[in-house]
């Protein structure tokens, strides 16, 4: 993560600003391109980081309560960051400006990168232990960052959000990625769906199974099928482990619709910490 080291040098010593009076639901931290919220665990750090991108119409402020995903992450020693999307012109709901069919209001990848750099300076975070997750369209943005700039984060965990059609012809790779999806999701189905026509173009969600083929390709996986299966808990997990060294790829399905299921945060953090343990 050369860009991150350079950003930290430019920002100065992280420990000089270990706590700032911002980040709560009512007082977001501000950078030039937008705002974010953050919840910190106890202790001086440096803390590992989960960045979670909200869905369409969501707000980061709603994600930093004492319970839910943020509560799980913080209880396990993670700093939990919830950036804010922008309101599109003529709309009342927030979203992420990355789809090629729409005018980009900002460079979302650069914004997320700058959020992480700013939070590391303010709150003494660990840039070597970072996971980018997101729900629905936030999961889609996380997937595109994983595709185009996989070294921005240590690992990726999109839930109920995916690459869109036309699918990328290739991704930079390799990646460490766990995609989670509801078996009965009708808002973002596993196979995707057509949303509407924009001129001569069709706005359509992507196919999760096609995305998994892309990830298998960039990770150099030996098999199309999964190498390992796990159905003991709340999730039906398909795991590819005969791939390039230091990569990871899983698909976790659950019996539900469009949402983040109970137990998701613990599953993802167990997976992430297992990657670090195996690397050691």
mmCIF file of C-alpha atoms in Angstrom:
data_model
loop_
_atom_site.group_PDB
_atom_site.id
_atom_site.type_symbol
_atom_site.label_atom_id
_atom_site.label_comp_id
_atom_site.label_asym_id
_atom_site.label_seq_id
_atom_site.Cartn_x
_atom_site.Cartn_y
_atom_site.Cartn_z
ATOM 1 C CA UNK A 1 0.000 0.000 0.000
ATOM 2 C CA UNK A 2 2.549 2.590 -1.171
ATOM 3 C CA UNK A 3 -0.089 5.302 -1.527
ATOM 4 C CA UNK A 4 -1.009 4.893 2.139
ATOM 5 C CA UNK A 5 2.553 5.220 3.406
ATOM 6 C CA UNK A 6 2.931 8.412 1.383
ATOM 7 C CA UNK A 7 -0.359 9.739 2.726
ATOM 8 C CA UNK A 8 0.696 9.126 6.302
ATOM 9 C CA UNK A 9 4.020 10.879 5.790
ATOM 10 C CA UNK A 10 2.206 13.866 4.365
ATOM 11 C CA UNK A 11 -0.281 13.898 7.210
ATOM 12 C CA UNK A 12 2.378 13.676 9.939
ATOM 13 C CA UNK A 13 2.698 11.515 13.018
ATOM 14 C CA UNK A 14 -0.494 9.576 13.709
ATOM 15 C CA UNK A 15 -0.003 9.634 17.467
ATOM 16 C CA UNK A 16 -0.027 13.428 17.577
ATOM 17 C CA UNK A 17 -3.782 13.420 16.975
ATOM 18 C CA UNK A 18 -4.889 10.197 18.654
ATOM 19 C CA UNK A 19 -8.377 11.529 19.483
ATOM 20 C CA UNK A 20 -10.482 14.166 17.764
ATOM 21 C CA UNK A 21 -13.819 15.657 18.737
ATOM 22 C CA UNK A 22 -15.610 14.318 15.680
ATOM 23 C CA UNK A 23 -16.995 11.097 14.304
ATOM 24 C CA UNK A 24 -20.197 10.632 16.315
ATOM 25 C CA UNK A 25 -23.691 10.547 14.770
ATOM 26 C CA UNK A 26 -24.140 14.313 15.118
ATOM 27 C CA UNK A 27 -20.548 15.407 14.447
ATOM 28 C CA UNK A 28 -19.027 13.723 11.399
ATOM 29 C CA UNK A 29 -15.364 14.136 10.617
ATOM 30 C CA UNK A 30 -14.819 16.270 7.523
ATOM 31 C CA UNK A 31 -12.297 16.000 4.706
ATOM 32 C CA UNK A 32 -12.244 17.898 1.434
ATOM 33 C CA UNK A 33 -14.421 15.428 -0.482
ATOM 34 C CA UNK A 34 -16.987 14.550 2.193
ATOM 35 C CA UNK A 35 -17.631 13.286 5.701
ATOM 36 C CA UNK A 36 -17.459 10.103 7.743
ATOM 37 C CA UNK A 37 -18.395 8.738 11.154
ATOM 38 C CA UNK A 38 -16.275 6.516 13.368
ATOM 39 C CA UNK A 39 -16.564 4.427 16.533
ATOM 40 C CA UNK A 40 -13.408 3.413 18.387
ATOM 41 C CA UNK A 41 -12.646 0.518 20.714
ATOM 42 C CA UNK A 42 -11.001 1.020 24.064
ATOM 43 C CA UNK A 43 -7.244 1.334 24.226
ATOM 44 C CA UNK A 44 -4.636 3.498 22.534
ATOM 45 C CA UNK A 45 -4.296 1.546 19.262
ATOM 46 C CA UNK A 46 -3.189 1.185 16.614
ATOM 47 C CA UNK A 47 -6.557 -0.428 15.887
ATOM 48 C CA UNK A 48 -7.486 -2.636 12.941
ATOM 49 C CA UNK A 49 -10.210 -1.094 10.787
ATOM 50 C CA UNK A 50 -13.547 -2.029 9.259
ATOM 51 C CA UNK A 51 -14.884 0.524 6.772
ATOM 52 C CA UNK A 52 -18.567 -0.075 5.976
ATOM 53 C CA UNK A 53 -20.340 1.606 3.036
ATOM 54 C CA UNK A 54 -24.072 2.180 3.478
ATOM 55 C CA UNK A 55 -26.745 1.227 0.960
ATOM 56 C CA UNK A 56 -28.825 3.545 -1.254
ATOM 57 C CA UNK A 57 -30.511 6.223 0.815
ATOM 58 C CA UNK A 58 -28.444 5.359 3.877
ATOM 59 C CA UNK A 59 -26.316 7.534 6.121
ATOM 60 C CA UNK A 60 -23.136 6.812 7.973
ATOM 61 C CA UNK A 61 -24.626 8.310 11.135
ATOM 62 C CA UNK A 62 -27.195 5.505 11.301
ATOM 63 C CA UNK A 63 -24.441 2.880 11.291
ATOM 64 C CA UNK A 64 -22.427 3.983 14.331
ATOM 65 C CA UNK A 65 -24.753 3.063 17.189
ATOM 66 C CA UNK A 66 -23.818 0.888 20.121
ATOM 67 C CA UNK A 67 -25.221 -2.300 18.584
ATOM 68 C CA UNK A 68 -25.323 -3.936 15.182
ATOM 69 C CA UNK A 69 -22.247 -4.322 13.009
ATOM 70 C CA UNK A 70 -20.435 -1.390 14.608
ATOM 71 C CA UNK A 71 -21.014 -2.813 18.086
ATOM 72 C CA UNK A 72 -19.643 -6.188 17.055
ATOM 73 C CA UNK A 73 -16.601 -4.666 15.372
ATOM 74 C CA UNK A 74 -15.763 -2.370 18.281
ATOM 75 C CA UNK A 75 -16.236 -5.149 20.846
ATOM 76 C CA UNK A 76 -13.608 -7.121 18.932
ATOM 77 C CA UNK A 77 -11.110 -4.248 18.975
ATOM 78 C CA UNK A 78 -11.796 -2.717 15.556
ATOM 79 C CA UNK A 79 -12.285 0.905 14.641
ATOM 80 C CA UNK A 80 -15.509 1.080 12.632
ATOM 81 C CA UNK A 81 -15.770 3.793 9.956
ATOM 82 C CA UNK A 82 -18.971 4.721 8.102
ATOM 83 C CA UNK A 83 -18.395 7.225 5.265
ATOM 84 C CA UNK A 84 -21.272 9.249 3.804
ATOM 85 C CA UNK A 85 -22.442 9.049 0.211
ATOM 86 C CA UNK A 86 -23.610 12.131 -1.672
ATOM 87 C CA UNK A 87 -27.139 13.221 -2.595
ATOM 88 C CA UNK A 88 -27.590 13.044 -6.363
ATOM 89 C CA UNK A 89 -29.057 16.165 -8.058
ATOM 90 C CA UNK A 90 -32.840 15.969 -8.146
ATOM 91 C CA UNK A 91 -32.884 13.179 -5.573
ATOM 92 C CA UNK A 92 -33.539 13.095 -1.856
ATOM 93 C CA UNK A 93 -31.559 9.921 -1.188
ATOM 94 C CA UNK A 94 -27.827 9.448 -0.856
ATOM 95 C CA UNK A 95 -25.784 7.053 -2.942
ATOM 96 C CA UNK A 96 -22.372 6.314 -4.369
ATOM 97 C CA UNK A 97 -21.177 7.921 -7.588
ATOM 98 C CA UNK A 98 -19.269 5.202 -9.431
ATOM 99 C CA UNK A 99 -21.504 3.577 -12.056
ATOM 100 C CA UNK A 100 -20.284 4.379 -15.611
ATOM 101 C CA UNK A 101 -23.821 5.269 -16.771
ATOM 102 C CA UNK A 102 -24.032 8.220 -14.367
ATOM 103 C CA UNK A 103 -22.108 11.458 -14.037
ATOM 104 C CA UNK A 104 -19.462 11.077 -11.340
ATOM 105 C CA UNK A 105 -19.830 13.712 -8.644
ATOM 106 C CA UNK A 106 -16.574 12.642 -7.013
ATOM 107 C CA UNK A 107 -13.928 9.947 -7.249
ATOM 108 C CA UNK A 108 -15.363 7.502 -4.708
ATOM 109 C CA UNK A 109 -12.245 5.356 -4.543
ATOM 110 C CA UNK A 110 -10.115 8.418 -3.789
ATOM 111 C CA UNK A 111 -12.670 9.571 -1.199
ATOM 112 C CA UNK A 112 -12.624 6.218 0.643
ATOM 113 C CA UNK A 113 -8.829 6.169 0.479
ATOM 114 C CA UNK A 114 -8.651 9.693 1.915
ATOM 115 C CA UNK A 115 -11.137 8.798 4.663
ATOM 116 C CA UNK A 116 -8.881 5.953 5.742
ATOM 117 C CA UNK A 117 -5.775 8.140 5.656
ATOM 118 C CA UNK A 118 -7.484 10.934 7.616
ATOM 119 C CA UNK A 119 -8.892 8.560 10.239
ATOM 120 C CA UNK A 120 -5.484 6.910 10.646
ATOM 121 C CA UNK A 121 -3.956 10.293 11.396
ATOM 122 C CA UNK A 122 -6.662 11.331 13.842
ATOM 123 C CA UNK A 123 -7.298 8.078 15.679
ATOM 124 C CA UNK A 124 -4.127 5.952 15.462
ATOM 125 C CA UNK A 125 -5.379 3.145 13.229
ATOM 126 C CA UNK A 126 -3.421 0.272 11.693
ATOM 127 C CA UNK A 127 -3.211 0.683 7.870
ATOM 128 C CA UNK A 128 -1.949 -2.896 7.514
ATOM 129 C CA UNK A 129 -5.144 -4.417 8.945
ATOM 130 C CA UNK A 130 -8.104 -2.999 7.041
ATOM 131 C CA UNK A 131 -11.264 -4.513 5.623
ATOM 132 C CA UNK A 132 -13.698 -2.735 3.283
ATOM 133 C CA UNK A 133 -17.302 -3.910 3.477
ATOM 134 C CA UNK A 134 -20.588 -2.515 2.264
ATOM 135 C CA UNK A 135 -24.270 -3.266 1.864
ATOM 136 C CA UNK A 136 -26.215 -3.280 -1.417
ATOM 137 C CA UNK A 137 -24.898 -0.416 -3.595
ATOM 138 C CA UNK A 138 -22.219 0.067 -0.937
ATOM 139 C CA UNK A 139 -21.250 -3.559 -1.498
ATOM 140 C CA UNK A 140 -21.078 -2.843 -5.215
ATOM 141 C CA UNK A 141 -18.685 0.048 -4.621
ATOM 142 C CA UNK A 142 -16.551 -2.186 -2.375
ATOM 143 C CA UNK A 143 -16.504 -4.779 -5.176
ATOM 144 C CA UNK A 144 -15.331 -2.248 -7.764
ATOM 145 C CA UNK A 145 -12.557 -0.985 -5.497
ATOM 146 C CA UNK A 146 -11.528 -4.616 -4.962
ATOM 147 C CA UNK A 147 -11.538 -5.108 -8.729
ATOM 148 C CA UNK A 148 -9.661 -1.964 -9.754
ATOM 149 C CA UNK A 149 -7.420 -1.284 -6.727
ATOM 150 C CA UNK A 150 -7.212 -4.467 -4.630
ATOM 151 C CA UNK A 151 -4.230 -3.243 -2.578
ATOM 152 C CA UNK A 152 -6.227 -0.329 -1.106
ATOM 153 C CA UNK A 153 -7.471 -2.640 1.673
ATOM 154 C CA UNK A 154 -6.246 -5.864 3.213
ATOM 155 C CA UNK A 155 -9.528 -7.633 2.389
ATOM 156 C CA UNK A 156 -13.063 -7.043 1.104
ATOM 157 C CA UNK A 157 -16.486 -8.190 2.299
ATOM 158 C CA UNK A 158 -19.410 -6.977 0.150
ATOM 159 C CA UNK A 159 -22.885 -8.097 1.235
ATOM 160 C CA UNK A 160 -25.958 -8.021 -1.052
ATOM 161 C CA UNK A 161 -24.064 -5.896 -3.588
ATOM 162 C CA UNK A 162 -22.082 -6.917 -6.630
ATOM 163 C CA UNK A 163 -20.434 -5.893 -9.885
ATOM 164 C CA UNK A 164 -22.894 -4.595 -12.504
ATOM 165 C CA UNK A 165 -23.540 -5.422 -16.140
ATOM 166 C CA UNK A 166 -21.652 -5.134 -18.360
ATOM 167 C CA UNK A 167 -19.329 -7.064 -16.070
ATOM 168 C CA UNK A 168 -15.674 -5.975 -16.047
ATOM 169 C CA UNK A 169 -13.642 -7.853 -18.620
ATOM 170 C CA UNK A 170 -10.901 -8.273 -16.054
ATOM 171 C CA UNK A 171 -9.860 -7.103 -12.586
ATOM 172 C CA UNK A 172 -6.417 -6.134 -11.322
ATOM 173 C CA UNK A 173 -6.262 -8.847 -8.645
ATOM 174 C CA UNK A 174 -5.385 -10.786 -6.728
ATOM 175 C CA UNK A 175 -7.787 -10.205 -3.853
ATOM 176 C CA UNK A 176 -8.928 -11.498 -0.479
ATOM 177 C CA UNK A 177 -12.711 -11.349 -0.696
ATOM 178 C CA UNK A 178 -15.755 -12.860 1.010
ATOM 179 C CA UNK A 179 -19.040 -12.127 -0.758
ATOM 180 C CA UNK A 180 -22.290 -12.676 1.187
ATOM 181 C CA UNK A 181 -25.737 -12.853 -0.400
ATOM 182 C CA UNK A 182 -29.293 -13.798 0.505
ATOM 183 C CA UNK A 183 -30.656 -16.885 -1.247
ATOM 184 C CA UNK A 184 -34.057 -15.173 -1.643
ATOM 185 C CA UNK A 185 -32.840 -11.638 -2.414
ATOM 186 C CA UNK A 186 -35.272 -10.021 -4.870
ATOM 187 C CA UNK A 187 -33.854 -6.486 -4.707
ATOM 188 C CA UNK A 188 -30.395 -7.558 -5.847
ATOM 189 C CA UNK A 189 -30.952 -11.154 -6.980
ATOM 190 C CA UNK A 190 -28.023 -13.530 -7.254
ATOM 191 C CA UNK A 191 -28.445 -13.423 -11.030
ATOM 192 C CA UNK A 192 -29.050 -9.648 -11.093
ATOM 193 C CA UNK A 193 -31.973 -7.883 -12.784
ATOM 194 C CA UNK A 194 -32.744 -5.169 -15.331
ATOM 195 C CA UNK A 195 -33.617 -1.841 -13.706
ATOM 196 C CA UNK A 196 -34.318 0.549 -16.597
ATOM 197 C CA UNK A 197 -33.204 1.917 -19.928
ATOM 198 C CA UNK A 198 -30.983 4.998 -20.048
ATOM 199 C CA UNK A 199 -30.945 6.080 -23.665
ATOM 200 C CA UNK A 200 -29.668 3.127 -25.648
ATOM 201 C CA UNK A 201 -28.128 1.499 -22.567
ATOM 202 C CA UNK A 202 -29.677 -1.010 -20.192
ATOM 203 C CA UNK A 203 -29.014 -0.453 -16.508
ATOM 204 C CA UNK A 204 -28.767 -3.953 -15.074
ATOM 205 C CA UNK A 205 -27.341 -5.518 -11.951
ATOM 206 C CA UNK A 206 -24.639 -8.113 -12.315
ATOM 207 C CA UNK A 207 -24.561 -11.848 -11.783
ATOM 208 C CA UNK A 208 -22.871 -12.939 -8.539
ATOM 209 C CA UNK A 209 -21.781 -16.231 -10.099
ATOM 210 C CA UNK A 210 -20.134 -14.410 -13.004
ATOM 211 C CA UNK A 211 -18.366 -12.149 -10.503
ATOM 212 C CA UNK A 212 -17.052 -15.207 -8.683
ATOM 213 C CA UNK A 213 -15.608 -16.409 -12.008
ATOM 214 C CA UNK A 214 -13.783 -13.072 -12.341
ATOM 215 C CA UNK A 215 -12.400 -13.365 -8.800
ATOM 216 C CA UNK A 216 -11.329 -16.991 -9.392
ATOM 217 C CA UNK A 217 -9.496 -15.910 -12.537
ATOM 218 C CA UNK A 218 -7.530 -13.068 -10.915
ATOM 219 C CA UNK A 219 -6.729 -15.273 -7.915
ATOM 220 C CA UNK A 220 -5.425 -18.053 -10.150
ATOM 221 C CA UNK A 221 -7.755 -20.655 -8.666
ATOM 222 C CA UNK A 222 -7.239 -24.166 -9.999
ATOM 223 C CA UNK A 223 -10.918 -25.153 -10.074
ATOM 224 C CA UNK A 224 -14.213 -23.659 -11.168
ATOM 225 C CA UNK A 225 -15.992 -25.431 -8.334
ATOM 226 C CA UNK A 226 -15.267 -24.638 -4.710
ATOM 227 C CA UNK A 227 -12.552 -26.626 -2.958
ATOM 228 C CA UNK A 228 -14.241 -26.631 0.438
ATOM 229 C CA UNK A 229 -17.819 -26.392 1.715
ATOM 230 C CA UNK A 230 -19.167 -25.411 5.131
ATOM 231 C CA UNK A 231 -22.872 -25.577 6.054
ATOM 232 C CA UNK A 232 -22.596 -26.047 9.818
ATOM 233 C CA UNK A 233 -23.694 -22.553 10.891
ATOM 234 C CA UNK A 234 -26.025 -19.840 9.627
ATOM 235 C CA UNK A 235 -24.252 -19.593 6.275
ATOM 236 C CA UNK A 236 -23.677 -21.938 3.345
ATOM 237 C CA UNK A 237 -20.058 -21.227 2.494
ATOM 238 C CA UNK A 238 -18.191 -22.117 -0.686
ATOM 239 C CA UNK A 239 -14.407 -21.700 -0.334
ATOM 240 C CA UNK A 240 -11.688 -21.611 -3.004
ATOM 241 C CA UNK A 241 -8.268 -22.301 -1.469
ATOM 242 C CA UNK A 242 -6.295 -23.833 -4.340
ATOM 243 C CA UNK A 243 -5.341 -20.407 -5.636
ATOM 244 C CA UNK A 244 -2.352 -18.048 -5.648
ATOM 245 C CA UNK A 245 -0.601 -17.672 -2.268
ATOM 246 C CA UNK A 246 -1.898 -14.918 0.032
ATOM 247 C CA UNK A 247 -5.298 -14.828 -1.686
ATOM 248 C CA UNK A 248 -8.708 -15.778 -0.302
ATOM 249 C CA UNK A 249 -12.082 -16.239 -1.934
ATOM 250 C CA UNK A 250 -15.425 -17.279 -0.456
ATOM 251 C CA UNK A 251 -19.127 -17.073 -1.275
ATOM 252 C CA UNK A 252 -21.429 -17.184 1.753
ATOM 253 C CA UNK A 253 -25.148 -17.646 1.131
ATOM 254 C CA UNK A 254 -27.896 -17.398 3.753
ATOM 255 C CA UNK A 255 -31.601 -18.171 3.894
ATOM 256 C CA UNK A 256 -32.931 -14.653 3.579
ATOM 257 C CA UNK A 257 -33.590 -11.672 1.364
ATOM 258 C CA UNK A 258 -31.979 -8.272 0.848
ATOM 259 C CA UNK A 259 -30.244 -7.447 4.096
ATOM 260 C CA UNK A 260 -27.286 -7.983 6.369
ATOM 261 C CA UNK A 261 -28.077 -11.177 8.289
ATOM 262 C CA UNK A 262 -27.462 -11.760 11.999
ATOM 263 C CA UNK A 263 -24.007 -13.156 12.612
ATOM 264 C CA UNK A 264 -22.530 -11.608 9.473
ATOM 265 C CA UNK A 265 -20.058 -9.333 11.265
ATOM 266 C CA UNK A 266 -18.655 -12.113 13.440
ATOM 267 C CA UNK A 267 -18.354 -14.437 10.434
ATOM 268 C CA UNK A 268 -16.488 -11.825 8.405
ATOM 269 C CA UNK A 269 -14.141 -10.834 11.223
ATOM 270 C CA UNK A 270 -13.435 -14.484 12.053
ATOM 271 C CA UNK A 271 -12.555 -14.994 8.385
ATOM 272 C CA UNK A 272 -10.400 -11.865 8.288
ATOM 273 C CA UNK A 273 -8.509 -12.732 11.442
ATOM 274 C CA UNK A 274 -7.976 -16.236 10.144
ATOM 275 C CA UNK A 275 -6.285 -14.793 7.084
ATOM 276 C CA UNK A 276 -3.851 -12.842 9.261
ATOM 277 C CA UNK A 277 -3.210 -15.879 11.439
ATOM 278 C CA UNK A 278 -2.474 -18.054 8.427
ATOM 279 C CA UNK A 279 -0.169 -15.387 7.011
ATOM 280 C CA UNK A 280 1.870 -15.461 10.227
#
